[in-house]
Amino acid sequence: MRKDLIVHPTTPADTVSAVRISLARPRPNALTLTYEVTGTANLILPEPAEPARTDDLWHHTCFEAFLRAGDGSAYIEFNLSPSTRWAAYSFTRYREGMANLDLPTPPRIEAATTQNGYALTAEVPIPLPRLPWHVGLTAVIEEHGGRLSCWALAHPNTKPDFHNANGFVLKLD
């Protein structure tokens, strides 16, 4: 499955013209996410680092996924950095009860420049008990001059808010 992310109108990009994502389920409790960025002349990428759980990745170029099982209010969040650092959190409800998410294995992240720009692929374990999954796919893109643009499948608010459940618009059965 392939989807285009849209930039929030209050955070326009400088040279980045598109962010697309391909999504696959290689196993019942895993997702493979490939984010492709086009128009990367001013794109800033974090320096490569050893893979490790790290907070505050979204202050720089970072690719994210939000998932909620069924109709509940609890959800999980993944932050995937081009540095290969990552974060995974669970929330009991909208922006409440945040905790590090226990994972059976850490996400695997590979990143590279491509003919059209830049791509990051990550395989993430999804420890959710049941389907359907309601998914929000997002990206924070940093460009020279400190410009951050916010990209998502949907932007339900006048300000960027990736945690808003109305942005979890993709349903996986």
mmCIF file of C-alpha atoms in Angstrom:
data_model
loop_
_atom_site.group_PDB
_atom_site.id
_atom_site.type_symbol
_atom_site.label_atom_id
_atom_site.label_comp_id
_atom_site.label_asym_id
_atom_site.label_seq_id
_atom_site.Cartn_x
_atom_site.Cartn_y
_atom_site.Cartn_z
ATOM 1 C CA MET A 1 0.000 0.000 0.000
ATOM 2 C CA ARG A 2 1.340 3.409 -0.956
ATOM 3 C CA LYS A 3 0.150 6.770 0.416
ATOM 4 C CA ASP A 4 1.120 10.417 0.027
ATOM 5 C CA LEU A 5 1.585 12.564 3.103
ATOM 6 C CA ILE A 6 0.467 16.182 2.987
ATOM 7 C CA VAL A 7 2.279 19.112 4.536
ATOM 8 C CA HIS A 8 0.429 21.119 7.182
ATOM 9 C CA PRO A 9 -0.404 24.568 5.768
ATOM 10 C CA THR A 10 1.171 26.358 8.753
ATOM 11 C CA THR A 11 4.525 24.540 8.279
ATOM 12 C CA PRO A 12 5.351 24.765 4.566
ATOM 13 C CA ALA A 13 8.465 23.073 3.276
ATOM 14 C CA ASP A 14 11.235 24.954 1.533
ATOM 15 C CA THR A 15 12.427 22.495 -1.127
ATOM 16 C CA VAL A 16 10.857 19.188 -0.062
ATOM 17 C CA SER A 17 8.040 18.623 -2.543
ATOM 18 C CA ALA A 18 6.688 15.225 -1.502
ATOM 19 C CA VAL A 19 6.755 12.615 1.238
ATOM 20 C CA ARG A 20 5.352 9.225 0.279
ATOM 21 C CA ILE A 21 5.063 6.071 2.294
ATOM 22 C CA SER A 22 4.799 2.423 1.374
ATOM 23 C CA LEU A 23 3.335 0.134 4.000
ATOM 24 C CA ALA A 24 3.439 -3.669 4.234
ATOM 25 C CA ARG A 25 2.709 -6.324 6.866
ATOM 26 C CA PRO A 26 5.464 -8.955 6.570
ATOM 27 C CA ARG A 27 4.089 -10.764 9.634
ATOM 28 C CA PRO A 28 0.840 -10.433 11.621
ATOM 29 C CA ASN A 29 2.426 -8.215 14.314
ATOM 30 C CA ALA A 30 4.884 -6.193 12.257
ATOM 31 C CA LEU A 31 4.875 -3.351 9.760
ATOM 32 C CA THR A 32 7.430 -2.358 7.179
ATOM 33 C CA LEU A 33 7.315 1.366 6.501
ATOM 34 C CA THR A 34 9.234 3.033 3.665
ATOM 35 C CA TYR A 35 9.220 6.832 3.666
ATOM 36 C CA GLU A 36 10.421 8.516 0.454
ATOM 37 C CA VAL A 37 11.283 12.227 0.410
ATOM 38 C CA THR A 38 11.500 14.181 -2.861
ATOM 39 C CA GLY A 39 13.056 17.629 -3.273
ATOM 40 C CA THR A 40 15.875 17.195 -0.797
ATOM 41 C CA ALA A 41 18.196 20.088 -1.729
ATOM 42 C CA ASN A 42 17.833 21.645 1.743
ATOM 43 C CA LEU A 43 17.057 18.488 3.729
ATOM 44 C CA ILE A 44 18.978 18.111 6.989
ATOM 45 C CA LEU A 45 19.556 14.563 8.215
ATOM 46 C CA PRO A 46 20.804 13.576 11.658
ATOM 47 C CA GLU A 47 24.274 12.032 11.691
ATOM 48 C CA PRO A 48 24.370 8.205 11.599
ATOM 49 C CA ALA A 49 24.554 6.647 15.060
ATOM 50 C CA GLU A 50 24.334 3.276 16.721
ATOM 51 C CA PRO A 51 20.706 2.114 16.862
ATOM 52 C CA ALA A 52 19.316 2.919 20.307
ATOM 53 C CA ARG A 53 16.132 4.058 22.004
ATOM 54 C CA THR A 54 16.337 7.867 22.123
ATOM 55 C CA ASP A 55 13.844 10.584 23.130
ATOM 56 C CA ASP A 56 13.087 13.871 21.350
ATOM 57 C CA LEU A 57 13.910 12.628 17.853
ATOM 58 C CA TRP A 58 11.078 14.718 16.404
ATOM 59 C CA HIS A 59 13.080 17.940 16.904
ATOM 60 C CA HIS A 60 14.870 17.025 13.649
ATOM 61 C CA THR A 61 14.031 14.987 10.550
ATOM 62 C CA CYS A 62 12.033 12.048 11.904
ATOM 63 C CA PHE A 63 9.469 9.618 10.524
ATOM 64 C CA GLU A 64 6.602 8.509 12.743
ATOM 65 C CA ALA A 65 3.746 6.045 12.975
ATOM 66 C CA PHE A 66 0.801 6.114 15.384
ATOM 67 C CA LEU A 67 -1.409 3.054 15.888
ATOM 68 C CA ARG A 68 -4.561 2.390 17.864
ATOM 69 C CA ALA A 69 -6.195 -1.042 18.179
ATOM 70 C CA GLY A 70 -9.957 -1.249 17.696
ATOM 71 C CA ASP A 71 -12.090 1.541 19.112
ATOM 72 C CA GLY A 72 -10.118 2.123 22.314
ATOM 73 C CA SER A 73 -8.416 5.336 23.341
ATOM 74 C CA ALA A 74 -4.959 3.815 23.997
ATOM 75 C CA TYR A 75 -2.395 4.101 21.212
ATOM 76 C CA ILE A 76 1.288 3.640 20.451
ATOM 77 C CA GLU A 77 3.827 5.881 18.722
ATOM 78 C CA PHE A 78 7.047 5.095 16.863
ATOM 79 C CA ASN A 79 9.723 7.705 16.064
ATOM 80 C CA LEU A 80 12.227 6.563 13.450
ATOM 81 C CA SER A 81 15.299 8.677 12.801
ATOM 82 C CA PRO A 82 17.609 8.637 9.780
ATOM 83 C CA SER A 83 20.402 8.281 12.366
ATOM 84 C CA THR A 84 18.934 4.767 13.059
ATOM 85 C CA ARG A 85 17.925 5.904 16.546
ATOM 86 C CA TRP A 86 14.317 5.184 17.471
ATOM 87 C CA ALA A 87 11.655 5.646 20.141
ATOM 88 C CA ALA A 88 8.466 3.753 20.944
ATOM 89 C CA TYR A 89 5.822 4.949 23.393
ATOM 90 C CA SER A 90 2.445 3.852 24.649
ATOM 91 C CA PHE A 91 -0.329 6.238 25.707
ATOM 92 C CA THR A 92 -3.463 5.400 27.691
ATOM 93 C CA ARG A 93 -5.422 8.157 25.909
ATOM 94 C CA TYR A 94 -4.781 11.389 23.998
ATOM 95 C CA ARG A 95 -1.351 12.590 25.207
ATOM 96 C CA GLU A 96 -1.827 10.909 28.617
ATOM 97 C CA GLY A 97 -0.131 8.002 30.347
ATOM 98 C CA MET A 98 3.001 8.119 28.207
ATOM 99 C CA ALA A 99 5.450 5.276 28.842
ATOM 100 C CA ASN A 100 8.228 3.552 26.937
ATOM 101 C CA LEU A 101 6.662 0.776 24.889
ATOM 102 C CA ASP A 102 8.077 -2.681 25.574
ATOM 103 C CA LEU A 103 9.021 -4.339 22.302
ATOM 104 C CA PRO A 104 10.030 -7.934 21.581
ATOM 105 C CA THR A 105 12.730 -6.604 19.225
ATOM 106 C CA PRO A 106 13.864 -3.069 18.382
ATOM 107 C CA PRO A 107 12.856 -1.519 15.052
ATOM 108 C CA ARG A 108 15.269 -2.133 12.169
ATOM 109 C CA ILE A 109 16.026 1.061 10.275
ATOM 110 C CA GLU A 110 17.845 1.480 6.954
ATOM 111 C CA ALA A 111 18.258 4.840 5.251
ATOM 112 C CA ALA A 112 19.863 5.995 2.018
ATOM 113 C CA THR A 113 19.897 8.657 -0.640
ATOM 114 C CA THR A 114 18.031 7.594 -3.775
ATOM 115 C CA GLN A 115 17.821 8.706 -7.387
ATOM 116 C CA ASN A 116 14.818 10.895 -6.485
ATOM 117 C CA GLY A 117 15.871 12.039 -3.004
ATOM 118 C CA TYR A 118 15.978 10.126 0.242
ATOM 119 C CA ALA A 119 14.362 6.974 1.670
ATOM 120 C CA LEU A 120 14.061 5.433 5.118
ATOM 121 C CA THR A 121 12.767 1.887 5.598
ATOM 122 C CA ALA A 122 11.912 0.525 9.022
ATOM 123 C CA GLU A 123 10.468 -2.746 10.187
ATOM 124 C CA VAL A 124 8.667 -2.266 13.488
ATOM 125 C CA PRO A 125 7.110 -4.861 15.779
ATOM 126 C CA ILE A 126 3.504 -4.009 16.619
ATOM 127 C CA PRO A 127 2.496 -5.341 20.052
ATOM 128 C CA LEU A 128 -1.221 -4.601 19.660
ATOM 129 C CA PRO A 129 -3.648 -7.322 20.709
ATOM 130 C CA ARG A 130 -6.268 -7.102 17.984
ATOM 131 C CA LEU A 131 -7.281 -5.714 14.620
ATOM 132 C CA PRO A 132 -8.335 -3.412 13.152
ATOM 133 C CA TRP A 133 -5.453 -1.010 13.581
ATOM 134 C CA HIS A 134 -6.131 2.678 13.012
ATOM 135 C CA VAL A 135 -2.922 4.219 11.722
ATOM 136 C CA GLY A 136 -1.549 7.746 11.439
ATOM 137 C CA LEU A 137 1.617 8.114 9.365
ATOM 138 C CA THR A 138 3.643 11.292 9.773
ATOM 139 C CA ALA A 139 6.988 12.962 9.238
ATOM 140 C CA VAL A 140 8.849 15.962 10.579
ATOM 141 C CA ILE A 141 11.227 17.295 7.951
ATOM 142 C CA GLU A 142 14.086 19.648 8.869
ATOM 143 C CA GLU A 143 15.579 21.895 6.211
ATOM 144 C CA HIS A 144 18.443 24.392 6.275
ATOM 145 C CA GLY A 145 17.670 27.489 8.299
ATOM 146 C CA GLY A 146 15.910 25.442 10.982
ATOM 147 C CA ARG A 147 12.647 25.146 9.027
ATOM 148 C CA LEU A 148 10.513 22.205 10.226
ATOM 149 C CA SER A 149 7.609 21.015 8.102
ATOM 150 C CA CYS A 150 4.972 18.608 9.429
ATOM 151 C CA TRP A 151 3.616 15.954 7.065
ATOM 152 C CA ALA A 152 0.751 13.492 7.697
ATOM 153 C CA LEU A 153 -1.954 11.461 6.015
ATOM 154 C CA ALA A 154 -4.436 13.966 7.475
ATOM 155 C CA HIS A 155 -4.275 17.140 9.566
ATOM 156 C CA PRO A 156 -7.453 17.413 11.677
ATOM 157 C CA ASN A 157 -6.416 20.627 13.507
ATOM 158 C CA THR A 158 -5.391 24.158 12.599
ATOM 159 C CA LYS A 159 -2.035 23.398 14.257
ATOM 160 C CA PRO A 160 -0.005 20.219 13.602
ATOM 161 C CA ASP A 161 -0.998 17.507 16.096
ATOM 162 C CA PHE A 162 0.033 13.989 15.167
ATOM 163 C CA HIS A 163 -1.529 12.561 18.370
ATOM 164 C CA ASN A 164 -5.075 13.524 17.383
ATOM 165 C CA ALA A 165 -6.979 10.268 16.753
ATOM 166 C CA ASN A 166 -8.803 11.917 13.839
ATOM 167 C CA GLY A 167 -5.472 11.767 12.030
ATOM 168 C CA PHE A 168 -5.332 7.962 12.340
ATOM 169 C CA VAL A 169 -7.145 7.656 9.022
ATOM 170 C CA LEU A 170 -5.678 4.432 7.636
ATOM 171 C CA LYS A 171 -7.461 1.270 8.756
ATOM 172 C CA LEU A 172 -5.682 -2.099 8.607
ATOM 173 C CA ASP A 173 -7.859 -5.184 9.037
#
